[in-house]
PDB file of C-alpha atoms in Angstrom:
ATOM      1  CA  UNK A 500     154.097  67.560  96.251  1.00 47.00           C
ATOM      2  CA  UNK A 501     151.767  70.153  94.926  1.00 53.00           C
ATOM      3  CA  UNK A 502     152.274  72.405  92.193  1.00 53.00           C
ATOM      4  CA  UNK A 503     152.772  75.875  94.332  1.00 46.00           C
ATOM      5  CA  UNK A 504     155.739  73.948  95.572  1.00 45.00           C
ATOM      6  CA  UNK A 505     157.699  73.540  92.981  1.00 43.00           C
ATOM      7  CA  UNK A 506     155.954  76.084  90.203  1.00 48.00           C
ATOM      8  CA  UNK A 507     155.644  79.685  90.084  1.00 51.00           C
ATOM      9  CA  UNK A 508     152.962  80.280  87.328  1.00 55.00           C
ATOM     10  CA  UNK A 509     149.533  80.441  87.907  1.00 64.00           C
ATOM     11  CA  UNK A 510     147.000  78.550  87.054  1.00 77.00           C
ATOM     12  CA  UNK A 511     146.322  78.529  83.689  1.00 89.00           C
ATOM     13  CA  UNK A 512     143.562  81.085  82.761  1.00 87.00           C
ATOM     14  CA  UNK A 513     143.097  80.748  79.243  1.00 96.00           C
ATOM     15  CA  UNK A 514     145.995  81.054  76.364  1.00 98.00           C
ATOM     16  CA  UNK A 515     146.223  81.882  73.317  1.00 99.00           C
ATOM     17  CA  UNK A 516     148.194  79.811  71.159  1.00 99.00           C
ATOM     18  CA  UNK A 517     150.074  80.458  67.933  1.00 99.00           C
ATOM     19  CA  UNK A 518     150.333  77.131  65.415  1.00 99.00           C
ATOM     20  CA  UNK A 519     153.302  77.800  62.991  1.00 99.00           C
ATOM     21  CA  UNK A 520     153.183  74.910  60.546  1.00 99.00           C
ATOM     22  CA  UNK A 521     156.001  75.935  58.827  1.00 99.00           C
ATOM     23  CA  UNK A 522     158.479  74.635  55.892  1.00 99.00           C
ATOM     24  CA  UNK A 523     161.616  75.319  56.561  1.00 99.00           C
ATOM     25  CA  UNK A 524     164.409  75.568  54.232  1.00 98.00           C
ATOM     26  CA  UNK A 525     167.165  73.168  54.653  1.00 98.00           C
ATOM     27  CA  UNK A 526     170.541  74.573  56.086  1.00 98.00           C
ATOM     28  CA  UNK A 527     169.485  78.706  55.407  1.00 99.00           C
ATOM     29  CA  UNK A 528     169.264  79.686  58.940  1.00 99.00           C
ATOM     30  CA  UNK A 529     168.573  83.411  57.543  1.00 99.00           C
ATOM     31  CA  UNK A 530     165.775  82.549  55.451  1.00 99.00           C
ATOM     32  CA  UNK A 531     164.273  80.559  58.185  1.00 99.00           C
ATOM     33  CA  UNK A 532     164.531  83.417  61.307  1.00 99.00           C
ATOM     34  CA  UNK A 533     162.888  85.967  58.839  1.00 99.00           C
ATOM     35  CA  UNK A 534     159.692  83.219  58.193  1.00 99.00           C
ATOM     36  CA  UNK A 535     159.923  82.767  62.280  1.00 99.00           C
ATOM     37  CA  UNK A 536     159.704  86.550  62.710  1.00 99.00           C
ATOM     38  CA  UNK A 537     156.757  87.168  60.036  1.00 99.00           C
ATOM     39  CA  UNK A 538     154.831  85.126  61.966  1.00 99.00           C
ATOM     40  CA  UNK A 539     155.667  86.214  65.275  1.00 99.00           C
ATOM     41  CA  UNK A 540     154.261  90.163  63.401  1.00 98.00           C
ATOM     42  CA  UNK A 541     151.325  88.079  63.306  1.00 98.00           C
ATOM     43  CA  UNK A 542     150.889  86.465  66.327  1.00 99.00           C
ATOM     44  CA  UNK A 543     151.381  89.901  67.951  1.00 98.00           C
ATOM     45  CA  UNK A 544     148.882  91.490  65.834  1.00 98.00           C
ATOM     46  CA  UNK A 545     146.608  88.654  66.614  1.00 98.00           C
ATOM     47  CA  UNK A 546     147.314  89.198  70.222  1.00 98.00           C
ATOM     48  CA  UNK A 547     148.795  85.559  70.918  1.00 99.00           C
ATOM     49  CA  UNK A 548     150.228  84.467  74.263  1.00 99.00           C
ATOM     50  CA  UNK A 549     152.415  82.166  72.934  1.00 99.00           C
ATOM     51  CA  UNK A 550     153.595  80.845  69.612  1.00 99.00           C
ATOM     52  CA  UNK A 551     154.895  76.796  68.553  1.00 99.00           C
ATOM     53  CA  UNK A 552     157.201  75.673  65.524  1.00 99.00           C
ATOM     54  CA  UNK A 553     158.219  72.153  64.724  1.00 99.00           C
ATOM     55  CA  UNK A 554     161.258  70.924  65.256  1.00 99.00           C
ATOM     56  CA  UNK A 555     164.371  72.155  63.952  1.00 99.00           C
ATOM     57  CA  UNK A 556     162.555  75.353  62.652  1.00 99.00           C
ATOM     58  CA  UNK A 557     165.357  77.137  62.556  1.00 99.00           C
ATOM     59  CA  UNK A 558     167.653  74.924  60.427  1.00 99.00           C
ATOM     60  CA  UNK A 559     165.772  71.901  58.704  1.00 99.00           C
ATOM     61  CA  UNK A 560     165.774  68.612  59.485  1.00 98.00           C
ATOM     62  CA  UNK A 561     168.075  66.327  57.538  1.00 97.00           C
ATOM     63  CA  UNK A 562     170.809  68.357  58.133  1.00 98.00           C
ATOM     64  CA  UNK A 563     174.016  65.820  57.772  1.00 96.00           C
ATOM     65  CA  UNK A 564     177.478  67.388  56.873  1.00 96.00           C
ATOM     66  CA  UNK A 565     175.304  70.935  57.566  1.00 98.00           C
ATOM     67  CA  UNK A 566     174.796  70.344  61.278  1.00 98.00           C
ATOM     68  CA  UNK A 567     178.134  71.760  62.651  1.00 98.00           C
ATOM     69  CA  UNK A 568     177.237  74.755  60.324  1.00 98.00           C
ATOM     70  CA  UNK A 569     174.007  75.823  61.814  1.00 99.00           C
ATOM     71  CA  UNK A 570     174.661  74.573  65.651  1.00 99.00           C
ATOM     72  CA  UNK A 571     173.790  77.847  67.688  1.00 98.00           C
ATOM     73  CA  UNK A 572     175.179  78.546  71.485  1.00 97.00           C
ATOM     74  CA  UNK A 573     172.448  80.505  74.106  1.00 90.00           C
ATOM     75  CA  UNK A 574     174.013  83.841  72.779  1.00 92.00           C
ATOM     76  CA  UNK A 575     173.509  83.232  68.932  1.00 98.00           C
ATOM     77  CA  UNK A 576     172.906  86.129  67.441  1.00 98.00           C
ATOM     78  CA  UNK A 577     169.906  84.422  65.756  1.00 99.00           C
ATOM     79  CA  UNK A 578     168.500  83.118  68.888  1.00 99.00           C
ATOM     80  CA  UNK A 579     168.951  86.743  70.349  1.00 98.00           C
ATOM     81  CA  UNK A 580     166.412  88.061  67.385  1.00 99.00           C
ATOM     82  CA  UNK A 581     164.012  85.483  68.706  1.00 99.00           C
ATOM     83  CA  UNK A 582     164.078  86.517  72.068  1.00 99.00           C
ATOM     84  CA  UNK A 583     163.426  90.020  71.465  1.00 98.00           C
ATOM     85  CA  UNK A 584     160.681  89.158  69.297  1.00 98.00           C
ATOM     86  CA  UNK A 585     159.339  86.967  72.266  1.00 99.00           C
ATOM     87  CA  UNK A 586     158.918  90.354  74.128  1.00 98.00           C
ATOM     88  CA  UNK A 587     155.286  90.573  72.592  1.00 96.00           C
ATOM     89  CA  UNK A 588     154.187  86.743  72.849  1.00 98.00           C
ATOM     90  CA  UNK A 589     156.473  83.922  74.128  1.00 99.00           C
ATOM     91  CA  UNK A 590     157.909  81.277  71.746  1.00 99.00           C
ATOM     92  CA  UNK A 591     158.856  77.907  71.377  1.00 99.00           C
ATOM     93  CA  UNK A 592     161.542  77.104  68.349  1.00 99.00           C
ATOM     94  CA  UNK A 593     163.458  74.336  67.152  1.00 99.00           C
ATOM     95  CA  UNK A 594     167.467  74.426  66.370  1.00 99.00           C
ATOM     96  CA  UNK A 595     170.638  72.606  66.898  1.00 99.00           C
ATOM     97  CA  UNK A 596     172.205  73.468  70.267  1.00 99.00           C
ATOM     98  CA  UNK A 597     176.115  72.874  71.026  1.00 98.00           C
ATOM     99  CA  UNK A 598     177.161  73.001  74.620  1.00 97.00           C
ATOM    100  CA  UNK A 599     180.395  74.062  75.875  1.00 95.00           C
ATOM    101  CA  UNK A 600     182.015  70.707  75.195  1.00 96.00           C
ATOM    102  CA  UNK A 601     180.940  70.792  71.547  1.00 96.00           C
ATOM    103  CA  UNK A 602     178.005  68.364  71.739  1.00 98.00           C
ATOM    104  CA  UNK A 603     175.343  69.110  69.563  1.00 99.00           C
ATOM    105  CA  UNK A 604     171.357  68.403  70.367  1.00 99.00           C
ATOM    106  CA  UNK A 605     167.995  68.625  68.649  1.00 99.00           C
ATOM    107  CA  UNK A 606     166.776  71.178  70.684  1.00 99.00           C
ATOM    108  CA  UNK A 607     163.439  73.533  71.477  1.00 99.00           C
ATOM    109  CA  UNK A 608     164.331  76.985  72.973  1.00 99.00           C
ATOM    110  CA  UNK A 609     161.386  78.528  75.332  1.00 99.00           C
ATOM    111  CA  UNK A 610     161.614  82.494  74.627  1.00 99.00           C
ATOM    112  CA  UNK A 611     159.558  85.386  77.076  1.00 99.00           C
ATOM    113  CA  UNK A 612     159.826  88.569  77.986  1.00 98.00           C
ATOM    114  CA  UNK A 613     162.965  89.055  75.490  1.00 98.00           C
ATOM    115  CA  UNK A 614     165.013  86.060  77.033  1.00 98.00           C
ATOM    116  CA  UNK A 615     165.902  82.609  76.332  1.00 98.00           C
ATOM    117  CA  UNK A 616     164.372  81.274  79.465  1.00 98.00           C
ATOM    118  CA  UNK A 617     164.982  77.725  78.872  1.00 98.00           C
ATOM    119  CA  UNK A 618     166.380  74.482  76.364  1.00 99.00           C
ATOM    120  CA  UNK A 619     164.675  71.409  75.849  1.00 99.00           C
ATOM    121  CA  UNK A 620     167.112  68.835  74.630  1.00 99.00           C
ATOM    122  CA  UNK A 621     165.637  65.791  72.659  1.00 99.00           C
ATOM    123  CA  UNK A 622     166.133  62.768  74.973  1.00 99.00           C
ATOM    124  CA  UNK A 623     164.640  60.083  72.499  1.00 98.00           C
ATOM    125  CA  UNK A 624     166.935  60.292  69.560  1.00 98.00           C
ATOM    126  CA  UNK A 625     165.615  58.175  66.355  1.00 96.00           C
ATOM    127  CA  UNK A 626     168.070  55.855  64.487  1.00 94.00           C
ATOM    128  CA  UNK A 627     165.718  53.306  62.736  1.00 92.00           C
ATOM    129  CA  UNK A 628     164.458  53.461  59.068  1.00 90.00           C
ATOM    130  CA  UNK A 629     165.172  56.386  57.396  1.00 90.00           C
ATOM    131  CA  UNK A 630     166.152  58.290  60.967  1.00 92.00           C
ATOM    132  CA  UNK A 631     170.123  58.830  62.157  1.00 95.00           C
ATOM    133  CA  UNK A 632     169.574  60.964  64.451  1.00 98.00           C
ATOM    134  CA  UNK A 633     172.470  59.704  66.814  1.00 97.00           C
ATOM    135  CA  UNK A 634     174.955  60.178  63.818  1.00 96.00           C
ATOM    136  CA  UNK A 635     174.949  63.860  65.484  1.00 97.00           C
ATOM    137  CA  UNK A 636     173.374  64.947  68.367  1.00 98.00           C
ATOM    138  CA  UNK A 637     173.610  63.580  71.776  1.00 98.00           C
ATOM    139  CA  UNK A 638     171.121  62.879  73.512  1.00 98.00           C
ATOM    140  CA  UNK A 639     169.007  64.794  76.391  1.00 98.00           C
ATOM    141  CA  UNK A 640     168.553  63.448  79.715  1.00 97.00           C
ATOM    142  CA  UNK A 641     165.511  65.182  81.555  1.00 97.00           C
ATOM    143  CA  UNK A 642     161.861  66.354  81.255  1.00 98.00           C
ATOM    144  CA  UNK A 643     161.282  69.757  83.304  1.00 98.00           C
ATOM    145  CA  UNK A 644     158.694  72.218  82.354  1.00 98.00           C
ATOM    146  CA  UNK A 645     158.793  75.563  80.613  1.00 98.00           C
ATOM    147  CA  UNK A 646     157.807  77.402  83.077  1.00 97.00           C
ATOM    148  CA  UNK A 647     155.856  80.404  81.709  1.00 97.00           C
ATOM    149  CA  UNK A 648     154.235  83.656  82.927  1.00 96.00           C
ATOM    150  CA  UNK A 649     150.720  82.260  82.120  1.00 95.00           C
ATOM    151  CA  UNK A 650     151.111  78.904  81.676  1.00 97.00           C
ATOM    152  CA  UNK A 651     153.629  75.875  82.754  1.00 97.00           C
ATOM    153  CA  UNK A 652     154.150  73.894  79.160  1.00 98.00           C
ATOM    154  CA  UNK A 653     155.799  70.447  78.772  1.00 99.00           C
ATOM    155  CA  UNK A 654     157.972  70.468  75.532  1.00 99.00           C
ATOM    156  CA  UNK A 655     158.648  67.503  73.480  1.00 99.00           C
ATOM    157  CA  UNK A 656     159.998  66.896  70.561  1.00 99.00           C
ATOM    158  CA  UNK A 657     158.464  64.279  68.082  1.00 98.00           C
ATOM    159  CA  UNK A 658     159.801  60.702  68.903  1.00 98.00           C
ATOM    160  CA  UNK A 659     159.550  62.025  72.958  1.00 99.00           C
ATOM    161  CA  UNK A 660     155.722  61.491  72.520  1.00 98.00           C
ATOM    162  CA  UNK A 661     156.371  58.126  71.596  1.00 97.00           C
ATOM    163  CA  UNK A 662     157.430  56.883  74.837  1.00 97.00           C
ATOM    164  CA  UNK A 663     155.472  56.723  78.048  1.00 96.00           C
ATOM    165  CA  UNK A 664     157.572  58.322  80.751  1.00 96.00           C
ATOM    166  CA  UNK A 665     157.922  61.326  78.532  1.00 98.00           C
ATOM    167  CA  UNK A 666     154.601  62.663  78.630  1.00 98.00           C
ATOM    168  CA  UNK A 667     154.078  61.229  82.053  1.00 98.00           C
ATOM    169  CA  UNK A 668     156.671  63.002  83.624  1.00 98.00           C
ATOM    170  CA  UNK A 669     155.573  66.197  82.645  1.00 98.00           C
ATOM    171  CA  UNK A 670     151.781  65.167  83.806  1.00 97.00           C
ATOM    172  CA  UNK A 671     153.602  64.925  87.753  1.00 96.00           C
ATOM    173  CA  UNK A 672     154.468  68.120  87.274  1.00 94.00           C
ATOM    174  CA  UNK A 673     150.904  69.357  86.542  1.00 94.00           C
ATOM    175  CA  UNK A 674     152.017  70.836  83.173  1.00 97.00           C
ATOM    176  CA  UNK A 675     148.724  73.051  81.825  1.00 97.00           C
ATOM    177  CA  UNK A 676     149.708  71.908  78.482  1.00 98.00           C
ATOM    178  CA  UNK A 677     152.070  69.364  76.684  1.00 99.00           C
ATOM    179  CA  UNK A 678     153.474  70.828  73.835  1.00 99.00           C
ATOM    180  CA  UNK A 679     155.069  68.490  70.863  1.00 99.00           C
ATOM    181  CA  UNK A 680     157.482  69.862  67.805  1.00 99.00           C
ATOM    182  CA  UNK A 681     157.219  67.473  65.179  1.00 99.00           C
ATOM    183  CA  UNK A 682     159.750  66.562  62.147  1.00 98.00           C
ATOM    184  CA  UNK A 683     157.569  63.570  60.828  1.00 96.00           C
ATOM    185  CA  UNK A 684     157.029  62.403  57.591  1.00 94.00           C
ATOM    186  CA  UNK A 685     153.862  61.943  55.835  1.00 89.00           C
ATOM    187  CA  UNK A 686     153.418  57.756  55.549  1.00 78.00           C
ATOM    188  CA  UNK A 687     151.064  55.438  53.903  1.00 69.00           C
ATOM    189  CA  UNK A 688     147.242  56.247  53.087  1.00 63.00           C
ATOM    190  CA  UNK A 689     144.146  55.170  54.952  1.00 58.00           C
ATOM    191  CA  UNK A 690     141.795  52.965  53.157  1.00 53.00           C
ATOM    192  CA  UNK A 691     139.289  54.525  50.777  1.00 60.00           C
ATOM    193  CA  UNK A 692     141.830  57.262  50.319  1.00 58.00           C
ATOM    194  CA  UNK A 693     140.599  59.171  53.386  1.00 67.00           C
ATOM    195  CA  UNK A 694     143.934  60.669  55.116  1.00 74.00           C
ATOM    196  CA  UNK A 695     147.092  59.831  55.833  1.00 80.00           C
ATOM    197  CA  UNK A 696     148.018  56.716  58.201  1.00 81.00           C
ATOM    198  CA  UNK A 697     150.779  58.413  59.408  1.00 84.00           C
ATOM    199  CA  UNK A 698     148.613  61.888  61.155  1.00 89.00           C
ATOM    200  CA  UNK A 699     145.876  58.548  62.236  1.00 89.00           C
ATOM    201  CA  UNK A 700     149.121  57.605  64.175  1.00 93.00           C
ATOM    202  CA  UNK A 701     149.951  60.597  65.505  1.00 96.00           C
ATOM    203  CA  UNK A 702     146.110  61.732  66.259  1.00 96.00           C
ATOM    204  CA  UNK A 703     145.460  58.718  68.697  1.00 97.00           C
ATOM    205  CA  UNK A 704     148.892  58.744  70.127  1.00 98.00           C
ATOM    206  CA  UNK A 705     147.950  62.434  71.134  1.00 98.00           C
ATOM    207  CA  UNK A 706     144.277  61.590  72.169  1.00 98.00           C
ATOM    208  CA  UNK A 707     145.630  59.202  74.708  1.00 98.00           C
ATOM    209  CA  UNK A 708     147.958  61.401  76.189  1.00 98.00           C
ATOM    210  CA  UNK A 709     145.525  64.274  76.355  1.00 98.00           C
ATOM    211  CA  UNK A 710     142.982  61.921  78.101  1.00 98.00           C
ATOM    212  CA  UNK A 711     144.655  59.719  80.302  1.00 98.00           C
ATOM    213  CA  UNK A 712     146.863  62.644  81.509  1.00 98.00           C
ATOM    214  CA  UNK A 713     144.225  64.693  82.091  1.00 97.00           C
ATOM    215  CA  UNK A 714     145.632  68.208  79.768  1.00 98.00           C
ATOM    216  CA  UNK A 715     145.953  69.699  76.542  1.00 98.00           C
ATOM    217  CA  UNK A 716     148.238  68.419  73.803  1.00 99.00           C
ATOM    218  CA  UNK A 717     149.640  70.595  71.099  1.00 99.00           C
ATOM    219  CA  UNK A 718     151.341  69.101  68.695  1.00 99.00           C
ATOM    220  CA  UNK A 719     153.036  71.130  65.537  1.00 99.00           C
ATOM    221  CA  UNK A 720     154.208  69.521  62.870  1.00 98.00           C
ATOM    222  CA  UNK A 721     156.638  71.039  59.533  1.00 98.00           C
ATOM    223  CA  UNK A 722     155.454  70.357  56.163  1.00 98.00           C
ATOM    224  CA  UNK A 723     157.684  70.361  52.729  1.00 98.00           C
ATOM    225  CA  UNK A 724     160.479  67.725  51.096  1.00 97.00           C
ATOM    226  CA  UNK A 725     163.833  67.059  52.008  1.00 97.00           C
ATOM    227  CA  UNK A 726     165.756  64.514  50.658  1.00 92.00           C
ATOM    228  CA  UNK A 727     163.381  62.793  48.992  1.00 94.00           C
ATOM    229  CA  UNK A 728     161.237  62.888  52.373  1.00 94.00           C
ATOM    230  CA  UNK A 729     158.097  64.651  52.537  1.00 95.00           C
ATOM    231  CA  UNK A 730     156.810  66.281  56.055  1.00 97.00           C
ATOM    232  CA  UNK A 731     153.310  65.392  56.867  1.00 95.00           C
ATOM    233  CA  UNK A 732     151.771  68.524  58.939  1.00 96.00           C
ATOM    234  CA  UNK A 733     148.844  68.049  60.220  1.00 96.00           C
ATOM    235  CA  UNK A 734     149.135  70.260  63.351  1.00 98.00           C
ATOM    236  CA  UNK A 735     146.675  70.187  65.940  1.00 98.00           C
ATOM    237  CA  UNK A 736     145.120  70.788  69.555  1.00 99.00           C
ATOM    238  CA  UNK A 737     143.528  67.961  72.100  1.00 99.00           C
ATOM    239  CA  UNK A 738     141.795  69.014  74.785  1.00 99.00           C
ATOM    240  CA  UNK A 739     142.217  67.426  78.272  1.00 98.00           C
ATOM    241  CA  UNK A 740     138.871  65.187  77.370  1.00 98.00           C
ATOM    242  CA  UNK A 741     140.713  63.745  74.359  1.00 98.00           C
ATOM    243  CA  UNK A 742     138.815  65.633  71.709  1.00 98.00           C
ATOM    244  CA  UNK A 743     140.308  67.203  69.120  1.00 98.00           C
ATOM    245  CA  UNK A 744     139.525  70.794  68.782  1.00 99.00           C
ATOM    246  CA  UNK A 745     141.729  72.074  65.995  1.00 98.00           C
ATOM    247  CA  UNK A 746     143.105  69.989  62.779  1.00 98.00           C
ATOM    248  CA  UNK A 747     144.884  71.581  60.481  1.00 97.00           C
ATOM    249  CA  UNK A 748     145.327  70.578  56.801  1.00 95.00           C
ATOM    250  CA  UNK A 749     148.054  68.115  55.933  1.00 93.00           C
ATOM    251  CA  UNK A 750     151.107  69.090  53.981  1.00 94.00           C
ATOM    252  CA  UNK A 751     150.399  72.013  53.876  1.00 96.00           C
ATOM    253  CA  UNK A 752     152.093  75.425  55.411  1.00 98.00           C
ATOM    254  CA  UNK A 753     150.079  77.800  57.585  1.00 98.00           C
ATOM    255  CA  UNK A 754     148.977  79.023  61.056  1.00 99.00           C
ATOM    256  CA  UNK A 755     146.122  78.638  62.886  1.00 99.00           C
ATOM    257  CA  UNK A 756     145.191  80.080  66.267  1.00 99.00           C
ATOM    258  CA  UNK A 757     143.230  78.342  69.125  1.00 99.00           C
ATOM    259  CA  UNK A 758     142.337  79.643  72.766  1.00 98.00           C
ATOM    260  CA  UNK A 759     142.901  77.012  75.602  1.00 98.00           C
ATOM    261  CA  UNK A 760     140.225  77.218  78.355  1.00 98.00           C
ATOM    262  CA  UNK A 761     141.779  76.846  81.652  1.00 97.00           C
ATOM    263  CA  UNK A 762     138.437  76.368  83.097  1.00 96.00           C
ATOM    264  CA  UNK A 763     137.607  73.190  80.355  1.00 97.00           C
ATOM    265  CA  UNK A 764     141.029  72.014  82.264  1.00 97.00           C
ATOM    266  CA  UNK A 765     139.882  72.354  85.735  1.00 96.00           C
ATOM    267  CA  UNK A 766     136.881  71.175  85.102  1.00 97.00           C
ATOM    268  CA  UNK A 767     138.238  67.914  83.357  1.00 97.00           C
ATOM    269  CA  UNK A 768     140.640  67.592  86.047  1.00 96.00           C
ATOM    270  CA  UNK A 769     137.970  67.959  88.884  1.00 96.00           C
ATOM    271  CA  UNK A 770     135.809  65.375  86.799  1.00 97.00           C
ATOM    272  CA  UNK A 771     138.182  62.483  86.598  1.00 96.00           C
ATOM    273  CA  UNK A 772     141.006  63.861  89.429  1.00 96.00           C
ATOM    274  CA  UNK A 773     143.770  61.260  87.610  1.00 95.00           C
ATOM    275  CA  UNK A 774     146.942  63.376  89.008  1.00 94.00           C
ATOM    276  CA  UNK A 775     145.491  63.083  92.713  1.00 94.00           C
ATOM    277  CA  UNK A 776     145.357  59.823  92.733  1.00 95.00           C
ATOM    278  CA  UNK A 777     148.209  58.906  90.910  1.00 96.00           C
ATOM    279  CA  UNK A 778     150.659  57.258  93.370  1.00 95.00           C
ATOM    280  CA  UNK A 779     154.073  57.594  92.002  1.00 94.00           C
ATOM    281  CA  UNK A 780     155.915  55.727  94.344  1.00 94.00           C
ATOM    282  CA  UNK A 781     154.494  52.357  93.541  1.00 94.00           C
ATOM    283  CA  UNK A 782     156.000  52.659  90.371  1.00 90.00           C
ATOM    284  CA  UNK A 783     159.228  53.592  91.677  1.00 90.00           C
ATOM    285  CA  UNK A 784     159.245  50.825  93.684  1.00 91.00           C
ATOM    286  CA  UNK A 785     157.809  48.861  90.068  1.00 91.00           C
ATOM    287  CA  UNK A 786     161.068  49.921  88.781  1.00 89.00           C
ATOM    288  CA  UNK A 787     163.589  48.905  91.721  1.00 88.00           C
ATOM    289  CA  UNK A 788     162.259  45.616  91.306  1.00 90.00           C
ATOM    290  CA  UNK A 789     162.293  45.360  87.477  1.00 88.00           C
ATOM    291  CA  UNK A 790     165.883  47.117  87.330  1.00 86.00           C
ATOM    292  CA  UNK A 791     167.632  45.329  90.179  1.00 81.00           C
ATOM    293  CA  UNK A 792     170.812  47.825  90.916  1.00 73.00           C
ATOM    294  CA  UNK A 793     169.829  50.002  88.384  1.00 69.00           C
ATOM    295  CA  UNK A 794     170.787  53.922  89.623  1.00 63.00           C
ATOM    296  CA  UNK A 795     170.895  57.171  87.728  1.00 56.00           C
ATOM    297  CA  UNK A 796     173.603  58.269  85.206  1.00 54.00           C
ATOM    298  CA  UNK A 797     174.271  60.546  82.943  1.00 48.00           C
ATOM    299  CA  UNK A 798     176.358  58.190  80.787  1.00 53.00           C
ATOM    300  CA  UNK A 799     173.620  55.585  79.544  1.00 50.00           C
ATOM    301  CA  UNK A 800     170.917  54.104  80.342  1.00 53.00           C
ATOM    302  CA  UNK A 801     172.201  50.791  80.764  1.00 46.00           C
ATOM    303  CA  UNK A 802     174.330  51.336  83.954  1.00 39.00           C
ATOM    304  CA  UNK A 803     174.113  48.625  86.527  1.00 34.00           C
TER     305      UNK A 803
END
């Protein structure tokens, strides 16, 4: 299948992306959409195409007892503000989503042209070390694009990067550019002081993905303490060669703007053409061996 099938945006041209390393505040929904619509005033003045927050924007991350509070439904008055902001540049945000039935998810919401086009719930939830993420939210069950006026975007969110089919999925789908909310804390120290392990992590996590899938990576990460847990930052961009292009400064909140160059993605995808020769169906065949009577549910991934 080829992407006019299945995708109505163009090919990417070039886009100018928005970095919002932010620090939320824990549980103050108001505080937070006023920070998210500063800096959407200044991705307009600085003529962005679209603008990326970290995870849970919106709300904060260790949210607890809180979470019920700050859940928002598609017509959420807050979420509404967003979208009419997104009337100038489009916008991906993080907040707690609850369905009809009352589940609640770790969500990103995909804002243009004063709508909320689109929800990407969190399908790897994290309950190890100081994570309990499944304590509250359920847990998403798909990867499909954003699919935007200039550009066709694959959103993750943080732990989704961690795991190989994530990214991957999005790369069949000839994504222009993965893009990756982050909630992660800052962790250890590299030797001689220089850095945190933690963004060394995360940096050649990213550089794989942007290399052997053959596209950009953005990842945005929150900065700031919560509970006792500091955020690490350390936003950046990869570029479909693996290099990184834009760093910026750990622990720290800011923005930072960066072009992507559609034609430094054609060309890298002309250079080493990894998506036309990818043959799909050898893993799915792979997996019908490995998973003997495995078959697609909603309900778990251990069905049989």
């Amino acid at each position: 299948m080829t992407r006019s099938e299945y995708s109505s945006a163009p090919p990417l041209k070039n886009l100018r992306v928005l970095l919002a390393q932010t620090n939320p505040r824990l549980g103050d929904v108001g505080h937070n959409l006023e920070e998210h619509l500063s800096i959407l005033r200044q991705a307009r003045e600085a003529r962005a195409d679209l603008a990326i927050f970290p995870e849970l924007s919106l709300t904060g991350y260790f949210l607890k007892d809180q979470t019920f509070e700050v859940a928002m439904e598609p017509g959420d008055p807050t979420l509404a503000r967003i979208a009419e902001a997104s009337r100038d540049a489009s916008v991906i945000a993080g907040f707690v989503e609850r369905d009809r039935g009352g589940r609640l998810y770790n969500a990103l919401g995909f804002f243009e042209g004063g709508e909320l086009r689109a929800v990407h719930r969190k399908v790897h939830l994290v309950s190890y070390g100081m994570f309990d993420e499944t304590r509250d939210f359920a847990a998403g069950d798909s990867f499909r694009a954003f699919e935007g006026e200039k550009a066709r975007i694959g959103p993750l969110l943080c732990e989704d990067m961690w795991h190989l089919p994530s990214a991957y999925l999005h790369f069949l789908d000839e994504v222009d550019v993965i893009s990756c909310s982050s909630a992660s804390p800052a962790r250890g120290v590299e030797a001689g002081g220089q850095g945190l392990a933690s963004e060394r992590s995360w940096e050649l996590i990213l550089r794989a993905q942007a290399l052997l899938l053959r596209t950009f990576v953005v990842y945005v990460d929150r900065v700031g303490w919560e509970d006792g847990i500091g955020f690490g930052g350390g936003s950046c961009v990869v570029g479909p060669t693996g290099d990184v292009l834009l760093r910026m400064d750990a622990l720290e909140p800011g923005t930072a703007i960066f072009e992507l160059d559609g034609n430094e993605l054609r060309r890298a995808r002309f250079e080493t053409p990894l998506r036309r020769d990818e043959r799909p169906s050898v893993l799915a065949a792979g997996l019908a061996v490995k998973l003997p009577g495995w078959h697609l549910s909603t309900e778990g991934d251990d069905a049989r």
